[in-house]
Amino acid sequence: MFSLRRVVAILIALLIALILSNRRASRSFPMASQAAAKNLASAAKLSNPTAVFVGGTSGIGQGMVEAFNRHTKGNSNIVLVGRNREAAESIISKMRAANGNSSTTGSYEFVHCDVSLISDVKRSAADIFSRHPKINFLVITAGVLGAAQTATAEGLDKETSVHYYGRWSFIHELLPALRAARDAKQDSKVLSVFSAGRGGGPYDAAAWNDLMCEEFALRNPGIAFGHAFPGGVRTNLLKASDSLVLHAINVILPLLRPFTVSQDECGEYLWSGLYRSTADKGSGSVPGAWRIGSKGEDLGMARYFGSPEQRRKLWESTARTTKTEDP
């Protein structure tokens, strides 16, 4: 049974982290509206791009989807990947309405996928690639809380599968489409929104996302791979969790409102970081590998855990676990 003491401890830790993060950000970074204006200018250079959003039917993913639709003014091909078709159709209708009566060249579609199942990820990726052989942006925001110690039908821990193995597999399976965009001299970028700069050591999913981005960047020159931390965002993730502790925190979450941002604001901030990322530079020594903060800033190598040897071993282990031929 979860104790009141544990709930209070988690809440206090969350509050302190959000206050400190908010203070640092308020000193150095622009408002979301300013980020949005810069994003519009960045997107103006794109020509009918294709973007795939894994986890784009709610929360942070929805914020990024709708922001991208605004940036491109409906002139983009948007693929929403998730489990909730009804939510996806609602978002698509909302975006079409936002476009108004203007003539647009873009398209919208939904692909069903359970990101916790590697077999479903591979099936969905193949389906997407069959219709979109060239992809400019792959944004992965799918998340789950309170599912630790819960095994998937494939025998993997559910949280680890969603936060790492499923992400790795989506990127790997869609590499041909990302390379096609790169070879066409177009933007080719990947963003995994999880916990950059918040890792607790070399053996957690946050560190693995860092190492994942670095190894993909090393193996795919010309493509930018980013790992981002979204900060405190007002979404339904806590409410949807199976954890009683997280449900309890969700009840008192309104108290944290001054230290959080909306999913729309988060979307603008993260896009500012993604647009700015390039394949020839990076947060550390690996060109094309980026660590992005909650206001779109470059985190550098703060709280980075890993080494080239650990990166290599993780890649080999992941390929075995996902039953993927090592490219």
mmCIF file of C-alpha atoms in Angstrom:
data_model
loop_
_atom_site.group_PDB
_atom_site.id
_atom_site.type_symbol
_atom_site.label_atom_id
_atom_site.label_comp_id
_atom_site.label_asym_id
_atom_site.label_seq_id
_atom_site.Cartn_x
_atom_site.Cartn_y
_atom_site.Cartn_z
ATOM 1 C CA MET A 1 0.000 0.000 0.000
ATOM 2 C CA PHE A 2 1.249 3.480 -0.828
ATOM 3 C CA SER A 3 1.801 5.703 2.220
ATOM 4 C CA LEU A 4 0.852 9.345 2.618
ATOM 5 C CA ARG A 5 4.489 10.021 3.470
ATOM 6 C CA ARG A 6 5.578 8.763 0.055
ATOM 7 C CA VAL A 7 2.986 10.888 -1.736
ATOM 8 C CA VAL A 8 4.103 14.003 0.149
ATOM 9 C CA ALA A 9 7.789 13.266 -0.493
ATOM 10 C CA ILE A 10 7.219 12.885 -4.239
ATOM 11 C CA LEU A 11 5.137 16.062 -4.360
ATOM 12 C CA ILE A 12 7.744 18.096 -2.480
ATOM 13 C CA ALA A 13 10.538 16.837 -4.740
ATOM 14 C CA LEU A 14 8.468 17.659 -7.824
ATOM 15 C CA LEU A 15 7.633 21.131 -6.528
ATOM 16 C CA ILE A 16 11.270 21.950 -5.741
ATOM 17 C CA ALA A 17 12.426 20.722 -9.164
ATOM 18 C CA LEU A 18 9.777 22.759 -10.973
ATOM 19 C CA ILE A 19 10.533 25.923 -8.979
ATOM 20 C CA LEU A 20 14.267 25.689 -9.643
ATOM 21 C CA SER A 21 13.723 24.885 -13.314
ATOM 22 C CA ASN A 22 11.265 27.756 -13.684
ATOM 23 C CA ARG A 23 13.650 30.249 -12.072
ATOM 24 C CA ARG A 24 16.550 29.251 -14.296
ATOM 25 C CA ALA A 25 14.423 29.368 -17.429
ATOM 26 C CA SER A 26 12.793 32.715 -16.636
ATOM 27 C CA ARG A 27 16.213 34.388 -16.454
ATOM 28 C CA SER A 28 17.506 33.274 -19.805
ATOM 29 C CA PHE A 29 14.834 32.161 -22.243
ATOM 30 C CA PRO A 30 12.062 33.758 -24.311
ATOM 31 C CA MET A 31 8.349 33.456 -23.734
ATOM 32 C CA ALA A 32 6.470 30.762 -25.649
ATOM 33 C CA SER A 33 5.005 33.427 -27.946
ATOM 34 C CA GLN A 34 8.504 34.553 -28.907
ATOM 35 C CA ALA A 35 9.548 30.959 -29.544
ATOM 36 C CA ALA A 36 6.448 30.523 -31.709
ATOM 37 C CA ALA A 37 7.366 33.530 -33.848
ATOM 38 C CA LYS A 38 10.858 32.145 -34.452
ATOM 39 C CA ASN A 39 9.397 28.730 -35.214
ATOM 40 C CA LEU A 40 7.180 30.215 -37.920
ATOM 41 C CA ALA A 41 10.257 31.718 -39.540
ATOM 42 C CA SER A 42 12.117 28.396 -39.357
ATOM 43 C CA ALA A 43 9.197 26.448 -40.838
ATOM 44 C CA ALA A 44 8.841 28.924 -43.699
ATOM 45 C CA LYS A 45 11.966 27.338 -45.196
ATOM 46 C CA LEU A 46 10.319 23.898 -45.362
ATOM 47 C CA SER A 47 8.592 22.596 -48.476
ATOM 48 C CA ASN A 48 5.637 20.310 -47.728
ATOM 49 C CA PRO A 49 7.538 18.305 -45.075
ATOM 50 C CA THR A 50 6.442 14.970 -43.643
ATOM 51 C CA ALA A 51 6.375 14.533 -39.872
ATOM 52 C CA VAL A 52 5.571 11.425 -37.842
ATOM 53 C CA PHE A 53 4.408 11.866 -34.241
ATOM 54 C CA VAL A 54 4.557 8.770 -32.043
ATOM 55 C CA GLY A 55 2.334 9.531 -29.065
ATOM 56 C CA GLY A 56 0.802 12.483 -30.850
ATOM 57 C CA THR A 57 -2.810 11.907 -29.780
ATOM 58 C CA SER A 58 -2.566 13.643 -26.390
ATOM 59 C CA GLY A 59 -0.396 15.696 -24.062
ATOM 60 C CA ILE A 60 3.002 16.922 -25.183
ATOM 61 C CA GLY A 61 2.726 15.052 -28.461
ATOM 62 C CA GLN A 62 -0.545 16.771 -29.287
ATOM 63 C CA GLY A 63 1.042 20.111 -28.435
ATOM 64 C CA MET A 64 3.875 19.434 -30.863
ATOM 65 C CA VAL A 65 1.528 18.195 -33.597
ATOM 66 C CA GLU A 66 -0.704 21.246 -33.450
ATOM 67 C CA ALA A 67 2.291 23.588 -33.260
ATOM 68 C CA PHE A 68 3.787 22.023 -36.387
ATOM 69 C CA ASN A 69 0.489 22.413 -38.213
ATOM 70 C CA ARG A 70 0.506 26.112 -37.308
ATOM 71 C CA HIS A 71 4.126 26.535 -38.374
ATOM 72 C CA THR A 72 3.522 24.952 -41.782
ATOM 73 C CA LYS A 73 0.037 26.488 -42.171
ATOM 74 C CA GLY A 74 -1.365 23.095 -43.088
ATOM 75 C CA ASN A 75 1.177 22.524 -45.843
ATOM 76 C CA SER A 76 2.692 19.369 -44.375
ATOM 77 C CA ASN A 77 2.018 15.648 -44.177
ATOM 78 C CA ILE A 78 1.274 14.704 -40.578
ATOM 79 C CA VAL A 79 1.116 11.118 -39.304
ATOM 80 C CA LEU A 80 -0.289 10.562 -35.812
ATOM 81 C CA VAL A 81 0.740 7.295 -34.166
ATOM 82 C CA GLY A 82 -0.975 6.001 -31.039
ATOM 83 C CA ARG A 83 -3.759 3.850 -29.641
ATOM 84 C CA ASN A 84 -6.667 6.307 -29.562
ATOM 85 C CA ARG A 85 -8.218 6.731 -33.003
ATOM 86 C CA GLU A 86 -11.037 8.904 -31.685
ATOM 87 C CA ALA A 87 -8.563 11.349 -30.136
ATOM 88 C CA ALA A 88 -6.523 11.419 -33.345
ATOM 89 C CA GLU A 89 -9.577 12.165 -35.472
ATOM 90 C CA SER A 90 -10.544 14.971 -33.096
ATOM 91 C CA ILE A 91 -7.075 16.525 -33.371
ATOM 92 C CA ILE A 92 -7.124 16.214 -37.160
ATOM 93 C CA SER A 93 -10.523 17.917 -37.318
ATOM 94 C CA LYS A 94 -9.216 20.688 -35.084
ATOM 95 C CA MET A 95 -6.199 21.234 -37.336
ATOM 96 C CA ARG A 96 -8.312 21.287 -40.486
ATOM 97 C CA ALA A 97 -10.540 23.903 -38.874
ATOM 98 C CA ALA A 98 -7.497 25.955 -37.866
ATOM 99 C CA ASN A 99 -6.369 25.987 -41.496
ATOM 100 C CA GLY A 100 -9.621 27.728 -42.405
ATOM 101 C CA ASN A 101 -10.550 27.982 -46.048
ATOM 102 C CA SER A 102 -6.984 28.436 -47.227
ATOM 103 C CA SER A 103 -5.710 26.084 -49.895
ATOM 104 C CA THR A 104 -3.262 23.615 -48.341
ATOM 105 C CA THR A 105 -1.117 20.857 -49.802
ATOM 106 C CA GLY A 106 -0.783 18.733 -46.688
ATOM 107 C CA SER A 107 -2.421 15.553 -45.435
ATOM 108 C CA TYR A 108 -3.310 13.906 -42.126
ATOM 109 C CA GLU A 109 -3.547 10.287 -41.090
ATOM 110 C CA PHE A 110 -3.643 8.038 -38.038
ATOM 111 C CA VAL A 111 -1.724 4.793 -37.536
ATOM 112 C CA HIS A 112 -2.633 2.555 -34.619
ATOM 113 C CA CYS A 113 0.281 1.253 -32.549
ATOM 114 C CA ASP A 114 1.020 -0.020 -29.055
ATOM 115 C CA VAL A 115 4.535 1.345 -28.537
ATOM 116 C CA SER A 116 5.180 -1.075 -25.675
ATOM 117 C CA LEU A 117 5.160 -3.982 -28.154
ATOM 118 C CA ILE A 118 8.200 -4.138 -30.428
ATOM 119 C CA SER A 119 6.370 -6.293 -32.961
ATOM 120 C CA ASP A 120 3.633 -3.658 -33.237
ATOM 121 C CA VAL A 121 6.228 -0.905 -33.610
ATOM 122 C CA LYS A 122 7.863 -2.745 -36.502
ATOM 123 C CA ARG A 123 4.499 -3.405 -38.151
ATOM 124 C CA SER A 124 3.438 0.237 -37.817
ATOM 125 C CA ALA A 125 6.768 1.569 -39.052
ATOM 126 C CA ALA A 126 6.586 -0.645 -42.142
ATOM 127 C CA ASP A 127 3.051 0.584 -42.785
ATOM 128 C CA ILE A 128 4.151 4.227 -42.506
ATOM 129 C CA PHE A 129 7.194 3.703 -44.721
ATOM 130 C CA SER A 130 5.069 2.123 -47.444
ATOM 131 C CA ARG A 131 3.243 5.449 -47.877
ATOM 132 C CA HIS A 132 5.936 7.873 -46.754
ATOM 133 C CA PRO A 133 9.330 6.818 -48.144
ATOM 134 C CA LYS A 134 10.739 10.200 -47.121
ATOM 135 C CA ILE A 135 10.310 11.577 -43.589
ATOM 136 C CA ASN A 136 11.679 14.909 -42.377
ATOM 137 C CA PHE A 137 10.740 14.780 -38.701
ATOM 138 C CA LEU A 138 10.185 11.879 -36.324
ATOM 139 C CA VAL A 139 8.944 13.026 -32.909
ATOM 140 C CA ILE A 140 8.436 10.454 -30.145
ATOM 141 C CA THR A 141 6.587 11.493 -26.995
ATOM 142 C CA ALA A 142 4.794 8.279 -25.990
ATOM 143 C CA GLY A 143 5.006 7.808 -22.248
ATOM 144 C CA VAL A 144 3.670 5.789 -19.347
ATOM 145 C CA LEU A 145 3.931 6.235 -15.589
ATOM 146 C CA GLY A 146 3.369 3.814 -12.748
ATOM 147 C CA ALA A 147 3.817 0.698 -14.864
ATOM 148 C CA ALA A 148 7.136 -0.442 -13.399
ATOM 149 C CA GLN A 149 7.348 -4.196 -12.842
ATOM 150 C CA THR A 150 4.532 -4.672 -15.365
ATOM 151 C CA ALA A 151 5.597 -6.996 -18.157
ATOM 152 C CA THR A 152 4.398 -6.696 -21.735
ATOM 153 C CA ALA A 153 3.169 -9.659 -23.773
ATOM 154 C CA GLU A 154 6.725 -9.838 -25.137
ATOM 155 C CA GLY A 155 8.212 -10.164 -21.657
ATOM 156 C CA LEU A 156 9.735 -6.678 -21.402
ATOM 157 C CA ASP A 157 9.188 -4.181 -18.602
ATOM 158 C CA LYS A 158 6.435 -1.891 -19.906
ATOM 159 C CA GLU A 159 8.000 1.423 -18.863
ATOM 160 C CA THR A 160 11.388 0.507 -20.308
ATOM 161 C CA SER A 161 9.777 -0.741 -23.493
ATOM 162 C CA VAL A 162 7.813 2.486 -24.052
ATOM 163 C CA HIS A 163 10.584 4.848 -22.961
ATOM 164 C CA TYR A 164 13.466 3.120 -24.699
ATOM 165 C CA TYR A 165 13.051 -0.081 -26.723
ATOM 166 C CA GLY A 166 9.950 1.122 -28.593
ATOM 167 C CA ARG A 167 11.623 4.445 -29.392
ATOM 168 C CA TRP A 168 14.827 2.784 -30.570
ATOM 169 C CA SER A 169 12.806 0.447 -32.790
ATOM 170 C CA PHE A 170 10.730 3.226 -34.365
ATOM 171 C CA ILE A 171 13.854 5.206 -35.203
ATOM 172 C CA HIS A 172 15.666 2.164 -36.548
ATOM 173 C CA GLU A 173 12.772 1.017 -38.730
ATOM 174 C CA LEU A 174 12.212 4.495 -40.201
ATOM 175 C CA LEU A 175 15.881 5.212 -40.916
ATOM 176 C CA PRO A 176 15.454 4.575 -44.670
ATOM 177 C CA ALA A 177 12.835 7.357 -44.837
ATOM 178 C CA LEU A 178 14.968 9.721 -42.744
ATOM 179 C CA ARG A 179 17.992 9.007 -44.930
ATOM 180 C CA ALA A 180 15.913 9.732 -48.023
ATOM 181 C CA ALA A 181 15.134 13.208 -46.673
ATOM 182 C CA ARG A 182 18.795 13.754 -45.842
ATOM 183 C CA ASP A 183 19.899 12.619 -49.292
ATOM 184 C CA ALA A 184 17.392 15.044 -50.828
ATOM 185 C CA LYS A 185 19.153 17.861 -48.904
ATOM 186 C CA GLN A 186 16.092 18.369 -46.710
ATOM 187 C CA ASP A 187 15.703 18.505 -42.948
ATOM 188 C CA SER A 188 16.021 15.072 -41.369
ATOM 189 C CA LYS A 189 15.579 15.153 -37.601
ATOM 190 C CA VAL A 190 14.497 12.914 -34.732
ATOM 191 C CA LEU A 191 13.354 13.966 -31.264
ATOM 192 C CA SER A 192 12.803 11.642 -28.317
ATOM 193 C CA VAL A 193 10.996 13.593 -25.591
ATOM 194 C CA PHE A 194 11.772 11.996 -22.259
ATOM 195 C CA SER A 195 14.224 13.038 -19.552
ATOM 196 C CA ALA A 196 17.417 14.619 -20.892
ATOM 197 C CA GLY A 197 19.605 15.915 -18.090
ATOM 198 C CA ARG A 198 17.542 14.132 -15.434
ATOM 199 C CA GLY A 199 19.200 10.726 -15.454
ATOM 200 C CA GLY A 200 20.170 9.055 -12.212
ATOM 201 C CA GLY A 201 22.968 6.889 -13.566
ATOM 202 C CA PRO A 202 24.143 4.880 -16.563
ATOM 203 C CA TYR A 203 21.506 2.170 -16.211
ATOM 204 C CA ASP A 204 18.229 4.055 -16.543
ATOM 205 C CA ALA A 205 16.134 4.963 -19.581
ATOM 206 C CA ALA A 206 17.174 8.633 -19.484
ATOM 207 C CA ALA A 207 20.836 7.738 -19.942
ATOM 208 C CA TRP A 208 19.920 5.143 -22.546
ATOM 209 C CA ASN A 209 18.090 7.775 -24.613
ATOM 210 C CA ASP A 210 21.250 9.910 -24.588
ATOM 211 C CA LEU A 211 23.404 6.990 -25.710
ATOM 212 C CA MET A 212 20.785 5.969 -28.279
ATOM 213 C CA CYS A 213 20.834 9.394 -29.922
ATOM 214 C CA GLU A 214 24.629 9.438 -30.001
ATOM 215 C CA GLU A 215 24.940 6.019 -31.598
ATOM 216 C CA PHE A 216 22.269 6.745 -34.200
ATOM 217 C CA ALA A 217 24.019 10.039 -35.014
ATOM 218 C CA LEU A 218 27.382 8.310 -35.393
ATOM 219 C CA ARG A 219 25.879 5.719 -37.734
ATOM 220 C CA ASN A 220 23.844 8.256 -39.735
ATOM 221 C CA PRO A 221 25.826 11.405 -40.563
ATOM 222 C CA GLY A 222 23.619 14.201 -41.821
ATOM 223 C CA ILE A 223 20.670 13.392 -39.537
ATOM 224 C CA ALA A 224 20.105 15.167 -36.198
ATOM 225 C CA PHE A 225 18.958 13.125 -33.189
ATOM 226 C CA GLY A 226 17.701 14.882 -30.069
ATOM 227 C CA HIS A 227 16.729 13.820 -26.555
ATOM 228 C CA ALA A 228 14.594 16.412 -24.750
ATOM 229 C CA PHE A 229 13.273 17.106 -21.262
ATOM 230 C CA PRO A 230 9.846 18.817 -21.402
ATOM 231 C CA GLY A 231 9.757 20.114 -17.827
ATOM 232 C CA GLY A 232 6.481 20.486 -15.957
ATOM 233 C CA VAL A 233 3.639 20.266 -18.470
ATOM 234 C CA ARG A 234 -0.084 20.206 -17.769
ATOM 235 C CA THR A 235 -1.187 16.941 -19.405
ATOM 236 C CA ASN A 236 -3.358 13.932 -18.490
ATOM 237 C CA LEU A 237 -0.391 11.583 -18.019
ATOM 238 C CA LEU A 238 -0.717 11.423 -14.224
ATOM 239 C CA LYS A 239 -4.478 10.914 -14.446
ATOM 240 C CA ALA A 240 -4.036 8.067 -16.922
ATOM 241 C CA SER A 241 -1.462 6.279 -14.761
ATOM 242 C CA ASP A 242 -2.216 3.010 -12.971
ATOM 243 C CA SER A 243 -0.357 4.257 -9.877
ATOM 244 C CA LEU A 244 -2.402 5.342 -6.853
ATOM 245 C CA VAL A 245 0.460 7.604 -5.803
ATOM 246 C CA LEU A 246 0.435 9.438 -9.123
ATOM 247 C CA HIS A 247 -3.356 9.696 -9.054
ATOM 248 C CA ALA A 248 -3.059 11.350 -5.637
ATOM 249 C CA ILE A 249 -0.487 13.802 -6.963
ATOM 250 C CA ASN A 250 -2.763 14.609 -9.906
ATOM 251 C CA VAL A 251 -5.492 15.751 -7.493
ATOM 252 C CA ILE A 252 -3.264 18.463 -6.022
ATOM 253 C CA LEU A 253 -1.427 19.266 -9.248
ATOM 254 C CA PRO A 254 -3.296 22.596 -9.693
ATOM 255 C CA LEU A 255 -1.101 23.951 -6.885
ATOM 256 C CA LEU A 256 1.871 23.584 -9.227
ATOM 257 C CA ARG A 257 0.258 25.523 -12.078
ATOM 258 C CA PRO A 258 2.495 28.618 -11.696
ATOM 259 C CA PHE A 259 5.523 26.409 -12.293
ATOM 260 C CA THR A 260 4.231 24.508 -15.323
ATOM 261 C CA VAL A 261 3.376 25.243 -18.953
ATOM 262 C CA SER A 262 0.519 24.178 -21.197
ATOM 263 C CA GLN A 263 1.061 21.465 -23.794
ATOM 264 C CA ASP A 264 0.839 24.141 -26.510
ATOM 265 C CA GLU A 265 3.603 26.192 -24.879
ATOM 266 C CA CYS A 266 5.708 23.071 -24.422
ATOM 267 C CA GLY A 267 5.236 22.241 -28.091
ATOM 268 C CA GLU A 268 6.582 25.620 -29.166
ATOM 269 C CA TYR A 269 9.588 25.391 -26.857
ATOM 270 C CA LEU A 270 10.563 21.900 -27.980
ATOM 271 C CA TRP A 271 10.146 22.780 -31.649
ATOM 272 C CA SER A 272 12.485 25.740 -31.159
ATOM 273 C CA GLY A 273 15.140 23.316 -29.949
ATOM 274 C CA LEU A 274 14.473 20.817 -32.725
ATOM 275 C CA TYR A 275 14.534 23.400 -35.519
ATOM 276 C CA ARG A 276 17.821 24.719 -34.173
ATOM 277 C CA SER A 277 19.506 21.309 -33.969
ATOM 278 C CA THR A 278 21.828 20.475 -36.832
ATOM 279 C CA ALA A 279 23.679 17.378 -37.954
ATOM 280 C CA ASP A 280 27.105 19.043 -38.028
ATOM 281 C CA LYS A 281 27.125 20.078 -34.362
ATOM 282 C CA GLY A 282 25.873 18.625 -31.091
ATOM 283 C CA SER A 283 25.562 19.074 -27.356
ATOM 284 C CA GLY A 284 28.766 17.133 -26.763
ATOM 285 C CA SER A 285 31.496 15.545 -28.838
ATOM 286 C CA VAL A 286 29.153 13.615 -31.163
ATOM 287 C CA PRO A 287 27.942 15.687 -34.148
ATOM 288 C CA GLY A 288 24.201 15.385 -34.639
ATOM 289 C CA ALA A 289 23.410 14.286 -31.061
ATOM 290 C CA TRP A 290 21.527 16.877 -29.018
ATOM 291 C CA ARG A 291 20.187 17.205 -25.458
ATOM 292 C CA ILE A 292 17.379 19.758 -25.338
ATOM 293 C CA GLY A 293 15.863 21.447 -22.280
ATOM 294 C CA SER A 294 12.327 22.487 -21.439
ATOM 295 C CA LYS A 295 12.711 25.895 -23.093
ATOM 296 C CA GLY A 296 14.386 24.511 -26.197
ATOM 297 C CA GLU A 297 17.855 25.275 -24.902
ATOM 298 C CA ASP A 298 20.974 23.161 -25.399
ATOM 299 C CA LEU A 299 21.611 21.287 -22.146
ATOM 300 C CA GLY A 300 25.189 20.482 -23.017
ATOM 301 C CA MET A 301 26.384 17.428 -21.107
ATOM 302 C CA ALA A 302 24.807 18.181 -17.719
ATOM 303 C CA ARG A 303 24.007 14.947 -15.865
ATOM 304 C CA TYR A 304 25.203 12.827 -18.735
ATOM 305 C CA PHE A 305 26.065 9.238 -17.863
ATOM 306 C CA GLY A 306 27.861 6.941 -20.231
ATOM 307 C CA SER A 307 30.951 6.209 -22.258
ATOM 308 C CA PRO A 308 31.715 5.010 -25.795
ATOM 309 C CA GLU A 309 32.059 1.473 -24.464
ATOM 310 C CA GLN A 310 28.696 1.605 -22.667
ATOM 311 C CA ARG A 311 27.139 3.095 -25.780
ATOM 312 C CA ARG A 312 28.422 0.209 -27.900
ATOM 313 C CA LYS A 313 27.282 -2.439 -25.422
ATOM 314 C CA LEU A 314 23.846 -0.846 -25.113
ATOM 315 C CA TRP A 315 23.412 -0.856 -28.888
ATOM 316 C CA GLU A 316 24.358 -4.517 -29.162
ATOM 317 C CA SER A 317 22.090 -5.472 -26.252
ATOM 318 C CA THR A 318 19.183 -3.489 -27.706
ATOM 319 C CA ALA A 319 19.551 -5.118 -31.109
ATOM 320 C CA ARG A 320 19.377 -8.538 -29.434
ATOM 321 C CA THR A 321 16.428 -7.613 -27.215
ATOM 322 C CA THR A 322 14.395 -6.195 -30.101
ATOM 323 C CA LYS A 323 15.482 -9.039 -32.394
ATOM 324 C CA THR A 324 16.847 -6.560 -34.892
ATOM 325 C CA GLU A 325 19.684 -7.250 -37.275
ATOM 326 C CA ASP A 326 22.560 -4.958 -36.285
ATOM 327 C CA PRO A 327 22.949 -2.545 -39.234
#
